PDB file of C-alpha atoms and ligand atoms in Angstrom:
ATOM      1  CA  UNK L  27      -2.746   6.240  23.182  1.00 53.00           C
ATOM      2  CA  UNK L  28       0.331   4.641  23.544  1.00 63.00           C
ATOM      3  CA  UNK L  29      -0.632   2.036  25.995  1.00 76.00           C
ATOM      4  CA  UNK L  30       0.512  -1.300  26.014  1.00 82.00           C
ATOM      5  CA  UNK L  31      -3.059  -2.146  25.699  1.00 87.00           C
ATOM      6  CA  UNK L  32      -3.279   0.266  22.363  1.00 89.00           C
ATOM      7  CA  UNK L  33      -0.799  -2.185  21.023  1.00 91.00           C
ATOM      8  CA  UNK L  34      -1.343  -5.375  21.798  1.00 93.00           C
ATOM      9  CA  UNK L  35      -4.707  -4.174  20.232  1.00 94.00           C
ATOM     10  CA  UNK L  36      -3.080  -3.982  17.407  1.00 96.00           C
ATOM     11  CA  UNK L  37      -1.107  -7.125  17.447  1.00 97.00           C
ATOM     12  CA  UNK L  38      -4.157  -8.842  17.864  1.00 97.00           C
ATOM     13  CA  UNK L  39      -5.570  -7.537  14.404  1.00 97.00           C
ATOM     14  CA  UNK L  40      -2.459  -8.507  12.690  1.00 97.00           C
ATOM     15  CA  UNK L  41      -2.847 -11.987  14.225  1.00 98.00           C
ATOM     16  CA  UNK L  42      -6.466 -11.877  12.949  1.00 97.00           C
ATOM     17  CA  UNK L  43      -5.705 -10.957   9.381  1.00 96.00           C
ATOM     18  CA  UNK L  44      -3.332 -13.481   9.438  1.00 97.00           C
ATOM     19  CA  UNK L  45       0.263 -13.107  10.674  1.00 98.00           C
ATOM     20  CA  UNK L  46       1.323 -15.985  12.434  1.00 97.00           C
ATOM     21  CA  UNK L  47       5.457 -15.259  12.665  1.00 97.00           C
ATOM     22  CA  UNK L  48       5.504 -15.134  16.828  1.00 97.00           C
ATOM     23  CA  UNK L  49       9.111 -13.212  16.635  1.00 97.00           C
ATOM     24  CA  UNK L  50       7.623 -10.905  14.005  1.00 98.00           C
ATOM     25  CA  UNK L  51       4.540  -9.525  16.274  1.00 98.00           C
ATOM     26  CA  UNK L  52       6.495  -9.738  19.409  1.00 97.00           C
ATOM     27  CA  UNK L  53       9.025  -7.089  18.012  1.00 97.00           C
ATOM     28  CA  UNK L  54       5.928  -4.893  16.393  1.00 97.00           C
ATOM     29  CA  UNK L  55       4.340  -5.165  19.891  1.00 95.00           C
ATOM     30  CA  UNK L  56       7.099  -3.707  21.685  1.00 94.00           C
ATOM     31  CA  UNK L  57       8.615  -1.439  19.085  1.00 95.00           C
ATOM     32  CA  UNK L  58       6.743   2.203  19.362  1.00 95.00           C
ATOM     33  CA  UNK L  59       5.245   3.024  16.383  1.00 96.00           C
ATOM     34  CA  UNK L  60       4.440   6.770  17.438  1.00 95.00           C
ATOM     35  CA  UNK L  61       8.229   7.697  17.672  1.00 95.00           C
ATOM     36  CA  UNK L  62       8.280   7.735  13.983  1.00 97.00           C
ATOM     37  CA  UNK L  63       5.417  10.006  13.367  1.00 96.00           C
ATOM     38  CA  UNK L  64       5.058  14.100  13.506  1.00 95.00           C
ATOM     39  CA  UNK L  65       3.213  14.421  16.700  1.00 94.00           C
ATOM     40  CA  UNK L  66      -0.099  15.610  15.503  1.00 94.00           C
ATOM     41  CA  UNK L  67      -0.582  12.115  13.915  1.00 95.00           C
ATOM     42  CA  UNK L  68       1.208  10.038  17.062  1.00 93.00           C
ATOM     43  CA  UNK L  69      -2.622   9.477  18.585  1.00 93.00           C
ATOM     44  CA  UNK L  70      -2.956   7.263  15.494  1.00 95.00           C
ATOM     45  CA  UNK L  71       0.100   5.106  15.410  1.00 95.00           C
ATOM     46  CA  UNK L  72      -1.523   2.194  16.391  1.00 95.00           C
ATOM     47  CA  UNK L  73      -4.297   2.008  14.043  1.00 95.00           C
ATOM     48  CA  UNK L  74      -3.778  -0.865  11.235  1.00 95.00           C
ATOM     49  CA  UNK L  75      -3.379   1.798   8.358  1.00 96.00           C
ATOM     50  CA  UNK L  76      -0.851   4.072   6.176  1.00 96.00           C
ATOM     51  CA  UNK L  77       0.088   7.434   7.682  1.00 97.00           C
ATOM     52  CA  UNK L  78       1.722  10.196   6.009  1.00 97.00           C
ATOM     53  CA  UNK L  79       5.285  11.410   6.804  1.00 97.00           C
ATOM     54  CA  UNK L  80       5.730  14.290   4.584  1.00 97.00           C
ATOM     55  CA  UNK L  81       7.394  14.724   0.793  1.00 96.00           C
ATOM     56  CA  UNK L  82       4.571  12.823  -0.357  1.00 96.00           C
ATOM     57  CA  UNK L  83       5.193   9.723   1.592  1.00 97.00           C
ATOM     58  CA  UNK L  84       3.484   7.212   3.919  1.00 97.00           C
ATOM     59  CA  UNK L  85       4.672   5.004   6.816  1.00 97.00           C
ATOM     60  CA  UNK L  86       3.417   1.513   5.575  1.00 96.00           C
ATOM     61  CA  UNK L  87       0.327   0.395   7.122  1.00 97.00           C
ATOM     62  CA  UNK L  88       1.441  -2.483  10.411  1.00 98.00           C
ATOM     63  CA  UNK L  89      -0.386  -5.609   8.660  1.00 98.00           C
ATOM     64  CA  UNK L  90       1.856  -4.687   5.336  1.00 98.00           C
ATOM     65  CA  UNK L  91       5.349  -4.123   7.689  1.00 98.00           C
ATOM     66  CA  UNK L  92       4.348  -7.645   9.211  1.00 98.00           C
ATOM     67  CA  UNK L  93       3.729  -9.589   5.824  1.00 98.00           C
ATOM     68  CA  UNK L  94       6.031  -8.272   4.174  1.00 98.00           C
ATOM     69  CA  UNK L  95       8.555  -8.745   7.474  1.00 98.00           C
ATOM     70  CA  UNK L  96       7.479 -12.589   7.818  1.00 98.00           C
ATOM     71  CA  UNK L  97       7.185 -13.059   4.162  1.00 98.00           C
ATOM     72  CA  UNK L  98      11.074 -12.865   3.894  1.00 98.00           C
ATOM     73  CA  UNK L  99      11.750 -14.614   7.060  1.00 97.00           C
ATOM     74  CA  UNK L 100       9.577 -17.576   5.871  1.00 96.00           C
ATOM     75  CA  UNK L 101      11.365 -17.639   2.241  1.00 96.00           C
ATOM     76  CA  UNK L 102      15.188 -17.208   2.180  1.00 85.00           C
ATOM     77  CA  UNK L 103      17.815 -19.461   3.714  1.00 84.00           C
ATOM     78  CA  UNK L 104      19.319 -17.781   6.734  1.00 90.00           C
ATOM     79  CA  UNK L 105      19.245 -14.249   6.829  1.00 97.00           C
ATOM     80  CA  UNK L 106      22.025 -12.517   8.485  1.00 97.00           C
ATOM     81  CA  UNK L 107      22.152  -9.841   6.118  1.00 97.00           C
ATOM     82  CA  UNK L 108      18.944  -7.701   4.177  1.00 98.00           C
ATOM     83  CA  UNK L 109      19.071  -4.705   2.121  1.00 98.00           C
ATOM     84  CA  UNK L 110      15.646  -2.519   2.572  1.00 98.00           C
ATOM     85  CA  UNK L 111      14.792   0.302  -0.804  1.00 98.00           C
ATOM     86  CA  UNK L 112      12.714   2.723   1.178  1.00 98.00           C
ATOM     87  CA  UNK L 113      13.848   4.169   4.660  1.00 98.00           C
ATOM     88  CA  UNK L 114      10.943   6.694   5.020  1.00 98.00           C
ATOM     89  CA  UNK L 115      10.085   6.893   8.576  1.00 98.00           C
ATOM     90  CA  UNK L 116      12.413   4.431   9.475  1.00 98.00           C
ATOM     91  CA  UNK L 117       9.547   2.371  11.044  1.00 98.00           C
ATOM     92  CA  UNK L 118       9.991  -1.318   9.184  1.00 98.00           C
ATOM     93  CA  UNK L 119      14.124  -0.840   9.586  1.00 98.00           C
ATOM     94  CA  UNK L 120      13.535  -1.050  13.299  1.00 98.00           C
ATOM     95  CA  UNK L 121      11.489  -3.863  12.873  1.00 98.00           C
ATOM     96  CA  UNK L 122      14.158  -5.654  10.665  1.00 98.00           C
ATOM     97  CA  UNK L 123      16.752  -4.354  12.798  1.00 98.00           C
ATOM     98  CA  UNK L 124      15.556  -6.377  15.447  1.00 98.00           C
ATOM     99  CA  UNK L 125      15.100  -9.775  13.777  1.00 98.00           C
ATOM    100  CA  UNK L 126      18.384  -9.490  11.163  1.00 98.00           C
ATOM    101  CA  UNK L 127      21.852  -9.567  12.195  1.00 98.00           C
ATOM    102  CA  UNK L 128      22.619  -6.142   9.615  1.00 98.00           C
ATOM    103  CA  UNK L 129      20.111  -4.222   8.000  1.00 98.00           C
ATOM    104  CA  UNK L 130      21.414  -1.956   5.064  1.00 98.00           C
ATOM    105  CA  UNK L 131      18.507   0.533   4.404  1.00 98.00           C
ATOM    106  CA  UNK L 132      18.877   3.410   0.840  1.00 98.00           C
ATOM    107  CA  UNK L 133      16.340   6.597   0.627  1.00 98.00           C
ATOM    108  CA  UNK L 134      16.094   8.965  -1.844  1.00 98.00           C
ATOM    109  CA  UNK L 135      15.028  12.210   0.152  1.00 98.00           C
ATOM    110  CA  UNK L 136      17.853  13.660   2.267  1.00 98.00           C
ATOM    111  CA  UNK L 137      15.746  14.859   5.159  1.00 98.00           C
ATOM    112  CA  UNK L 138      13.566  11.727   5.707  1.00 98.00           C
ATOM    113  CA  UNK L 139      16.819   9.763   5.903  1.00 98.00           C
ATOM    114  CA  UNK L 140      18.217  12.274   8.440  1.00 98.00           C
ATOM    115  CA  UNK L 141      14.662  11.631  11.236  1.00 98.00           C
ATOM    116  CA  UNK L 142      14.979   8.201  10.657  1.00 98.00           C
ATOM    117  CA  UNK L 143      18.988   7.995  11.699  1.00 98.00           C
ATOM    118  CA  UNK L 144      17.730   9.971  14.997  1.00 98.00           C
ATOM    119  CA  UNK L 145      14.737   7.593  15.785  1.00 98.00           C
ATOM    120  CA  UNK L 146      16.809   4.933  15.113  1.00 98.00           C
ATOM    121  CA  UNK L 147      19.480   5.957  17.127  1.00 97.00           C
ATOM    122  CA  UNK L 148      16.901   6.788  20.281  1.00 97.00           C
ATOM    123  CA  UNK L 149      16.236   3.403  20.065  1.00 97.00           C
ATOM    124  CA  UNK L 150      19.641   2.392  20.102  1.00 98.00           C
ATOM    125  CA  UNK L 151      19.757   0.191  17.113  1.00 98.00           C
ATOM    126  CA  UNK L 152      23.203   0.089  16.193  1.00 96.00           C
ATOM    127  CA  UNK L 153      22.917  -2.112  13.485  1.00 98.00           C
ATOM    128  CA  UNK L 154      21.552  -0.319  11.030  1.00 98.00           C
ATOM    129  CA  UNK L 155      23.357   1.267   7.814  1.00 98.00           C
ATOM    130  CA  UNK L 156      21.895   4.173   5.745  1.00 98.00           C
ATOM    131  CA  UNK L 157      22.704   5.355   2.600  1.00 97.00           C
ATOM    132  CA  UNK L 158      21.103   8.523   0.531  1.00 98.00           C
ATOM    133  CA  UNK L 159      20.778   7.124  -2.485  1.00 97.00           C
ATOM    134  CA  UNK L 160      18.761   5.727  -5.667  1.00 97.00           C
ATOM    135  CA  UNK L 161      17.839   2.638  -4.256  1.00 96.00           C
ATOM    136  CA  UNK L 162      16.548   1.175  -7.796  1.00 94.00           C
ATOM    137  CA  UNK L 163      20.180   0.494  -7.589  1.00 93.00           C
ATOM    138  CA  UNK L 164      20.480  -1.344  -4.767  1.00 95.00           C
ATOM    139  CA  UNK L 165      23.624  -1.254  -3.030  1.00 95.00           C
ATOM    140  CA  UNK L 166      26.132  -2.334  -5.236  1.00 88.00           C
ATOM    141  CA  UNK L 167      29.083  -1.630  -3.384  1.00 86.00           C
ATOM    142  CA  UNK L 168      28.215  -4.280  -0.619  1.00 81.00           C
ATOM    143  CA  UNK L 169      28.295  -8.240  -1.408  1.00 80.00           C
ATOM    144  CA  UNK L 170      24.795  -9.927  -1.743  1.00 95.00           C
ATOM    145  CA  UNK L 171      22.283  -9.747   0.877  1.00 97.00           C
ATOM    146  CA  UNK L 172      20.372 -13.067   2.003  1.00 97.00           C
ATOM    147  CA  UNK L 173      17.630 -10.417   2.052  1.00 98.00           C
ATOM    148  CA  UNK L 174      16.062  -7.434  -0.020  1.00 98.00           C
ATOM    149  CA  UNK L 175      12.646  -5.977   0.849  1.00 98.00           C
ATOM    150  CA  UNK L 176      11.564  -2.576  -0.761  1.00 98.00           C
ATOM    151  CA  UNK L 177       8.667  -0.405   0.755  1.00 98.00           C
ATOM    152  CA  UNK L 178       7.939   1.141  -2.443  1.00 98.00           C
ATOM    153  CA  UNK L 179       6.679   0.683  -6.242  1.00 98.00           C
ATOM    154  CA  UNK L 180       8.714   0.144  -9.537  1.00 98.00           C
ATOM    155  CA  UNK L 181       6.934  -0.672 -12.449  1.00 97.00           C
ATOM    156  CA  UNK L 182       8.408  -3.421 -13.321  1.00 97.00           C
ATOM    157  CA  UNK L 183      10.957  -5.779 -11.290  1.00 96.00           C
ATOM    158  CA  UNK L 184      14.246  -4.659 -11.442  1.00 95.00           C
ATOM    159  CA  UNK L 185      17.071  -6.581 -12.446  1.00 94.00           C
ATOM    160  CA  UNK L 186      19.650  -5.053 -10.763  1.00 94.00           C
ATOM    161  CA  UNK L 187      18.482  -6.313  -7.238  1.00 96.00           C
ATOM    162  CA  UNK L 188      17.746  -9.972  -8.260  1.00 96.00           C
ATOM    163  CA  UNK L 189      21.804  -9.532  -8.972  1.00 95.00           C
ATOM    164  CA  UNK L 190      21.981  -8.583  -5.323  1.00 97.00           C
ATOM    165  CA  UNK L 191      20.170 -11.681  -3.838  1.00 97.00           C
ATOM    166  CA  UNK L 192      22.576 -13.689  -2.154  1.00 96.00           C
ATOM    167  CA  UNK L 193      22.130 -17.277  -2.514  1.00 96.00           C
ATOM    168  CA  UNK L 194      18.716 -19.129  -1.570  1.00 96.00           C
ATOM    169  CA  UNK L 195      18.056 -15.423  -0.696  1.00 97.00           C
ATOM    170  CA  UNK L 196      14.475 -14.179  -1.230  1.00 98.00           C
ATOM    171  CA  UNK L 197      13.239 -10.543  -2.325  1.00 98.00           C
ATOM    172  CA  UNK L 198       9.632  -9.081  -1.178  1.00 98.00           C
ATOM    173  CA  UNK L 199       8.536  -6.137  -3.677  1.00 98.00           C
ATOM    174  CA  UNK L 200       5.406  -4.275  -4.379  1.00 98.00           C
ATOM    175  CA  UNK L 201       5.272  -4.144  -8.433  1.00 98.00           C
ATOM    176  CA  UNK L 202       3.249  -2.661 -10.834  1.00 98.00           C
ATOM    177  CA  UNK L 203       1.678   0.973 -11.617  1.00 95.00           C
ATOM    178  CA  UNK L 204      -1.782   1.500 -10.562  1.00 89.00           C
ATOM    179  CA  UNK L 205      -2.377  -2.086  -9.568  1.00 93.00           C
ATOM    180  CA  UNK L 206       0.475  -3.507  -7.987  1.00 97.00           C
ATOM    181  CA  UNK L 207       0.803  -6.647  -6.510  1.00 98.00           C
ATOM    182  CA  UNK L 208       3.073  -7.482  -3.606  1.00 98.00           C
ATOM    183  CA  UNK L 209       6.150 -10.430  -4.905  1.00 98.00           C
ATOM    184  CA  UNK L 210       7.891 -12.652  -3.417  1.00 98.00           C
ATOM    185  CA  UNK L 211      11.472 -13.940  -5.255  1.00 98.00           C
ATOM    186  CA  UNK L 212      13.401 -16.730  -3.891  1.00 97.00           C
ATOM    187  CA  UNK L 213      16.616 -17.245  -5.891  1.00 97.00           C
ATOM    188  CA  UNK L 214      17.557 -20.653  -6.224  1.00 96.00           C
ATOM    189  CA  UNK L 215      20.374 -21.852  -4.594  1.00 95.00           C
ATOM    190  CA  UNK L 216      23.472 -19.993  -6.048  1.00 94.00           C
ATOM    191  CA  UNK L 217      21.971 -20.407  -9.410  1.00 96.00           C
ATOM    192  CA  UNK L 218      20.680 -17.573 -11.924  1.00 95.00           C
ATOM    193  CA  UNK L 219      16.792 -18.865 -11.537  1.00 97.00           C
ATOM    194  CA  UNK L 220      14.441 -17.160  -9.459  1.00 98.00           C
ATOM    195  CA  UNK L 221      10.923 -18.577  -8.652  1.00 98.00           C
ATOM    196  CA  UNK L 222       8.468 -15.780  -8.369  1.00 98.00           C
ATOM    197  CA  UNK L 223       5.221 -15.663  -6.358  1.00 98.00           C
ATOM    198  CA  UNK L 224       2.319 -13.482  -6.591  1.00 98.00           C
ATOM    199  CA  UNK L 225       1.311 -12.372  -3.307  1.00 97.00           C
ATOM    200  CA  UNK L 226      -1.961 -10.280  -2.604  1.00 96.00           C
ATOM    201  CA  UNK L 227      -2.997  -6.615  -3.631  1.00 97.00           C
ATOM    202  CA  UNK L 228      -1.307  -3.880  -2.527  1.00 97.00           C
ATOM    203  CA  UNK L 229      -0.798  -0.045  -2.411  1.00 95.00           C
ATOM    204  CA  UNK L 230       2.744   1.884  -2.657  1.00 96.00           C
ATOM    205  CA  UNK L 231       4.152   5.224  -3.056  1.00 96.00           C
ATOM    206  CA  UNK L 232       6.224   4.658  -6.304  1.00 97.00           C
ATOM    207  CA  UNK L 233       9.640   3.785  -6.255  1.00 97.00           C
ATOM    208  CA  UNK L 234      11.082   7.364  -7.966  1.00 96.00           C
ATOM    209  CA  UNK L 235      14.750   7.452  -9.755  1.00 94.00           C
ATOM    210  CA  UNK L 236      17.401  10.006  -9.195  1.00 93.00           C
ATOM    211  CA  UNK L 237      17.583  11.656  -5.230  1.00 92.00           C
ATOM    212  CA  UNK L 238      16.847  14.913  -3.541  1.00 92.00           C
ATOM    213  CA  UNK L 239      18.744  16.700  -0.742  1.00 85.00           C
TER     214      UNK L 239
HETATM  215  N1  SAH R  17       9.444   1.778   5.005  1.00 56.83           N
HETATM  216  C1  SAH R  17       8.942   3.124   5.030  1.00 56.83           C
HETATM  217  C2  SAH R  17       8.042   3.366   3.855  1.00 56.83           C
HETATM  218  C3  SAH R  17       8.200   4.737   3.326  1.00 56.83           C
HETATM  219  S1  SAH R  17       7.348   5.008   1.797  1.00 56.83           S
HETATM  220  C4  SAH R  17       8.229   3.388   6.316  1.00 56.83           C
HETATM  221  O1  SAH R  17       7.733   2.424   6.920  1.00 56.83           O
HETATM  222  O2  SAH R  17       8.160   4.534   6.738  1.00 56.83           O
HETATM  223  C5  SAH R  17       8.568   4.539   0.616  1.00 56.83           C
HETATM  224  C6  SAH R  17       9.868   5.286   0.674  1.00 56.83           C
HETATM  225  O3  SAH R  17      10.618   4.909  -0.474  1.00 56.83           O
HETATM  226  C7  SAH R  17       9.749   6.812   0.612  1.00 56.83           C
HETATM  227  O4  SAH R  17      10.408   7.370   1.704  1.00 56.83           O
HETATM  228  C8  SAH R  17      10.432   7.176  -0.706  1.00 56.83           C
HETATM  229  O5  SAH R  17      11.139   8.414  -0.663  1.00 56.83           O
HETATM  230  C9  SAH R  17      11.380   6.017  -0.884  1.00 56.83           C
HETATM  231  N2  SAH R  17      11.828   5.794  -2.258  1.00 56.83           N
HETATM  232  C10 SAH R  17      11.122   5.866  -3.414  1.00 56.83           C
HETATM  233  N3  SAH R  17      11.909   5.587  -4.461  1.00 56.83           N
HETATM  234  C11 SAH R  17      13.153   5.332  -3.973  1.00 56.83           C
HETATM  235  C12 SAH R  17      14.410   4.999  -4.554  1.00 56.83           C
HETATM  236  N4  SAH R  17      14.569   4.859  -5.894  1.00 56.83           N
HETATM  237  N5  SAH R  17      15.471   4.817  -3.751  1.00 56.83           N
HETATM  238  C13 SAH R  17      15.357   4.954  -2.409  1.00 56.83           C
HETATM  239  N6  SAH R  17      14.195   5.272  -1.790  1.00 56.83           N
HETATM  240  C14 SAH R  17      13.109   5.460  -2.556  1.00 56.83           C
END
């Protein structure tokens, strides 16, 4: 089940529906998915779909962790720096970990943030920085990231982390209530315009205020 072969399986879908970033599938073919799932789901880590991982939340489905991965990559200047809303599992800060120089990642529930620091840690990515917080905030201690990605749903875009795009830095965000659609921000240059692109369709947990322990 957690075969090489189960995986490159399911890099080839990815490549089929359309993800074409080389870097981006090599990392998602070699990072194991099943590490970041209670182990009665593990035997279905590789499938191309959502999974839950408790308190109401999913682990994003691989095809969305790839867009949304090569959607930034392809958009913003150089990245050294991205700021993910939305640690859950800790799945697509593994991937970014191993793309991005420094990966600053804020969740809202105590205890999911507390597996993903251990799974993260077993797969000695040292490069990561978590924070238990309300992540509609962004991180507003830290300078501007080149980078912000969040891996769940606010109604409407929030203002507060177009303040946090760094220059020529682009944002990838699922918006919207029942229908959402995944969006793409690039700011321009060091300027106070953003261009905004409608992606495709998508599905999120919503992105809740306020944090539990
Ligand atoms: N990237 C995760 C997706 C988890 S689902 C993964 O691949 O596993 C989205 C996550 O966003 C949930 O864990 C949820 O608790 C978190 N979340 C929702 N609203 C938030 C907020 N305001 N601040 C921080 N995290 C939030």
């Amino acid at each position: 089940m957690t075969s090489q072969r189960t995986r490159q399986r399911l890099i080839e879908r990815l490549e089929a529906e359309g993800v074409s970033n080389l870097e981006v599938l090599d990392v998602m073919a070699t990072t194991p998915r099943h590490i970041f799932l209670d182990e009665a789901l593990s035997h279905r880590a590789y499938e191309d779909t959502a999974l839950p991982i408790g308190f109401g939340q999913t682990l994003s489905q691989p095809y969305i962790v790839a867009r949304m991965t090569e959607t930034l990559l392809g958009a913003a200047g150089k990245i050294d720096s991205v700021l993910e809303i939305g640690t859950g599992s800790g799945y697509q800060t593994a991937i970014l970990a191993q793309l991005i120089k420094d990966v600053y990642s804020v969740e809202r529930i105590k205890p999911l943030q507390d597996k993903a620091r251990q799974r993260l840690h077993q797969l000695g990515l040292r490069n990561v920085f978590l924070r238990h917080a309300d992540g509609g905030f962004g991180w507003p201690e830290e300078k501007q990231f080149d980078a912000i990605i969040s891996t769940a749903a606010p109604r409407t875009m929030p203002k507060e982390l177009l303040k946090q795009l760094a220059p020529n830095g682009a944002l990838v965000i699922p918006v919207g209530d029942k229908e959402q659609v995944l969006t793409l921000v690039v700011r321009e240059g060091d300027s106070d315009d953003f261009h905004t692109t409608e992606l495709e369709p998508v599905r999120f947990v919503p992105l809740l205020s306020g944090v539990t322990r």
